[in-house]
């Protein structure tokens, strides 16, 4: 369901962008809204998947794994998505379990993490 909703959201944003372009309105605002939606989905997934059980973002969470409050400044969204899909791609010193995320979930979670300053 999450994958379908994300695909529909992306398709809807693309259609909206096409319509806005044809009307001379531009896509920047629609792209920003789509990004905000993806980040919000990722923020929710961070809580739903129990990421706070091992990670902190500032003062919230459990400091077993790294604090992620500035992860967006260190890594790009594509790198974060790859790590989320395949945790063994991380540095050897990290022991993050494979989460079994769908592509849509990994993309949304990566968008949220990349949005952190």
PDB file of C-alpha atoms in Angstrom, residues 10-111:
ATOM      1  CA  UNK A  10       4.849  10.781  -7.721  1.00  0.00           C
ATOM      2  CA  UNK A  11       2.562  10.237 -10.711  1.00  0.00           C
ATOM      3  CA  UNK A  12       0.159  12.864  -9.400  1.00  0.00           C
ATOM      4  CA  UNK A  13       3.003  15.326  -8.902  1.00  0.00           C
ATOM      5  CA  UNK A  14       4.258  14.659 -12.427  1.00  0.00           C
ATOM      6  CA  UNK A  15       0.777  15.177 -13.880  1.00  0.00           C
ATOM      7  CA  UNK A  16       0.304  18.322 -11.829  1.00  0.00           C
ATOM      8  CA  UNK A  17       3.670  19.608 -12.986  1.00  0.00           C
ATOM      9  CA  UNK A  18       2.738  18.940 -16.616  1.00  0.00           C
ATOM     10  CA  UNK A  19      -0.545  20.790 -16.200  1.00  0.00           C
ATOM     11  CA  UNK A  20       1.123  23.673 -14.373  1.00  0.00           C
ATOM     12  CA  UNK A  21       3.751  23.941 -17.106  1.00  0.00           C
ATOM     13  CA  UNK A  22       1.123  24.000 -19.826  1.00  0.00           C
ATOM     14  CA  UNK A  23      -0.538  26.877 -17.996  1.00  0.00           C
ATOM     15  CA  UNK A  24       2.762  28.687 -17.547  1.00  0.00           C
ATOM     16  CA  UNK A  25       2.746  28.288 -13.763  1.00  0.00           C
ATOM     17  CA  UNK A  26       5.965  26.289 -13.325  1.00  0.00           C
ATOM     18  CA  UNK A  27       6.737  23.171 -11.293  1.00  0.00           C
ATOM     19  CA  UNK A  28       8.828  24.464  -8.396  1.00  0.00           C
ATOM     20  CA  UNK A  29       5.940  24.778  -5.962  1.00  0.00           C
ATOM     21  CA  UNK A  30       4.493  21.387  -6.901  1.00  0.00           C
ATOM     22  CA  UNK A  31       7.940  19.776  -6.595  1.00  0.00           C
ATOM     23  CA  UNK A  32       8.350  21.312  -3.135  1.00  0.00           C
ATOM     24  CA  UNK A  33       4.939  19.985  -2.071  1.00  0.00           C
ATOM     25  CA  UNK A  34       5.838  16.503  -3.339  1.00  0.00           C
ATOM     26  CA  UNK A  35       9.132  16.636  -1.471  1.00  0.00           C
ATOM     27  CA  UNK A  36       7.391  17.766   1.729  1.00  0.00           C
ATOM     28  CA  UNK A  37       4.968  14.851   1.424  1.00  0.00           C
ATOM     29  CA  UNK A  38       7.818  12.357   0.951  1.00  0.00           C
ATOM     30  CA  UNK A  39       9.708  13.805   3.936  1.00  0.00           C
ATOM     31  CA  UNK A  40       6.557  13.590   6.090  1.00  0.00           C
ATOM     32  CA  UNK A  41       6.081   9.950   5.068  1.00  0.00           C
ATOM     33  CA  UNK A  42       9.715   9.276   5.980  1.00  0.00           C
ATOM     34  CA  UNK A  43       9.339  10.991   9.364  1.00  0.00           C
ATOM     35  CA  UNK A  44       6.347   8.755  10.093  1.00  0.00           C
ATOM     36  CA  UNK A  45       8.233   5.645   8.954  1.00  0.00           C
ATOM     37  CA  UNK A  46      11.132   6.552  11.262  1.00  0.00           C
ATOM     38  CA  UNK A  47       8.730   6.287  14.177  1.00  0.00           C
ATOM     39  CA  UNK A  48       6.682   3.358  12.840  1.00  0.00           C
ATOM     40  CA  UNK A  49       9.714   1.185  12.036  1.00  0.00           C
ATOM     41  CA  UNK A  50      11.179   1.740  15.495  1.00  0.00           C
ATOM     42  CA  UNK A  51      14.272   3.643  14.369  1.00  0.00           C
ATOM     43  CA  UNK A  52      14.198   5.583  17.658  1.00  0.00           C
ATOM     44  CA  UNK A  53      14.940   2.273  19.382  1.00  0.00           C
ATOM     45  CA  UNK A  54      18.579   2.527  18.253  1.00  0.00           C
ATOM     46  CA  UNK A  55      19.063   6.073  16.968  1.00  0.00           C
ATOM     47  CA  UNK A  56      18.611   9.560  18.302  1.00  0.00           C
ATOM     48  CA  UNK A  57      17.703  12.723  16.511  1.00  0.00           C
ATOM     49  CA  UNK A  58      18.797  15.300  19.007  1.00  0.00           C
ATOM     50  CA  UNK A  59      17.410  14.297  22.401  1.00  0.00           C
ATOM     51  CA  UNK A  60      14.726  11.888  21.145  1.00  0.00           C
ATOM     52  CA  UNK A  61      15.565   8.198  20.893  1.00  0.00           C
ATOM     53  CA  UNK A  62      18.037   5.667  22.246  1.00  0.00           C
ATOM     54  CA  UNK A  63      21.783   6.237  21.733  1.00  0.00           C
ATOM     55  CA  UNK A  64      22.730   2.706  20.637  1.00  0.00           C
ATOM     56  CA  UNK A  65      23.447   3.764  17.046  1.00  0.00           C
ATOM     57  CA  UNK A  66      24.636   7.130  15.780  1.00  0.00           C
ATOM     58  CA  UNK A  67      22.746  10.364  16.374  1.00  0.00           C
ATOM     59  CA  UNK A  68      21.158  11.197  13.022  1.00  0.00           C
ATOM     60  CA  UNK A  69      20.397  14.870  13.612  1.00  0.00           C
ATOM     61  CA  UNK A  70      23.005  16.015  11.033  1.00  0.00           C
ATOM     62  CA  UNK A  71      23.050  12.987   8.727  1.00  0.00           C
ATOM     63  CA  UNK A  72      21.546  15.053   5.899  1.00  0.00           C
ATOM     64  CA  UNK A  73      24.575  17.343   5.899  1.00  0.00           C
ATOM     65  CA  UNK A  74      26.969  14.398   5.572  1.00  0.00           C
ATOM     66  CA  UNK A  75      25.233  12.097   3.085  1.00  0.00           C
ATOM     67  CA  UNK A  76      22.989  12.507   0.078  1.00  0.00           C
ATOM     68  CA  UNK A  77      19.549  11.010  -0.269  1.00  0.00           C
ATOM     69  CA  UNK A  78      20.658   8.320  -2.742  1.00  0.00           C
ATOM     70  CA  UNK A  79      23.428   7.142  -0.393  1.00  0.00           C
ATOM     71  CA  UNK A  80      21.003   7.032   2.529  1.00  0.00           C
ATOM     72  CA  UNK A  81      18.436   5.077   0.486  1.00  0.00           C
ATOM     73  CA  UNK A  82      21.117   2.555  -0.522  1.00  0.00           C
ATOM     74  CA  UNK A  83      22.175   2.119   3.109  1.00  0.00           C
ATOM     75  CA  UNK A  84      18.575   1.670   4.216  1.00  0.00           C
ATOM     76  CA  UNK A  85      17.930  -0.982   1.585  1.00  0.00           C
ATOM     77  CA  UNK A  86      21.263  -2.711   2.214  1.00  0.00           C
ATOM     78  CA  UNK A  87      22.717  -1.902   5.646  1.00  0.00           C
ATOM     79  CA  UNK A  88      25.866  -3.924   4.897  1.00  0.00           C
ATOM     80  CA  UNK A  89      26.813  -1.093   2.506  1.00  0.00           C
ATOM     81  CA  UNK A  90      27.596   0.998   5.599  1.00  0.00           C
ATOM     82  CA  UNK A  91      30.926   1.270   7.316  1.00  0.00           C
ATOM     83  CA  UNK A  92      32.050  -2.032   8.813  1.00  0.00           C
ATOM     84  CA  UNK A  93      31.847  -0.609  12.348  1.00  0.00           C
ATOM     85  CA  UNK A  94      28.063  -0.187  12.150  1.00  0.00           C
ATOM     86  CA  UNK A  95      25.719  -3.086  12.957  1.00  0.00           C
ATOM     87  CA  UNK A  96      22.379  -1.995  11.578  1.00  0.00           C
ATOM     88  CA  UNK A  97      19.957  -4.846  10.852  1.00  0.00           C
ATOM     89  CA  UNK A  98      18.385  -5.313   7.446  1.00  0.00           C
ATOM     90  CA  UNK A  99      14.978  -3.678   7.767  1.00  0.00           C
ATOM     91  CA  UNK A 100      13.223  -5.226   4.773  1.00  0.00           C
ATOM     92  CA  UNK A 101      12.071  -1.835   3.501  1.00  0.00           C
ATOM     93  CA  UNK A 102      10.303  -1.510   0.169  1.00  0.00           C
ATOM     94  CA  UNK A 103      11.820   0.841  -2.397  1.00  0.00           C
ATOM     95  CA  UNK A 104       9.127   3.407  -1.569  1.00  0.00           C
ATOM     96  CA  UNK A 105       9.768   3.158   2.157  1.00  0.00           C
ATOM     97  CA  UNK A 106      13.543   3.445   1.697  1.00  0.00           C
ATOM     98  CA  UNK A 107      13.058   6.487  -0.549  1.00  0.00           C
ATOM     99  CA  UNK A 108      10.733   8.212   1.898  1.00  0.00           C
ATOM    100  CA  UNK A 109      12.935   7.465   4.900  1.00  0.00           C
ATOM    101  CA  UNK A 110      16.015   8.628   2.987  1.00  0.00           C
ATOM    102  CA  UNK A 111      14.212  11.853   2.020  1.00  0.00           C
TER     103      UNK A 111
END
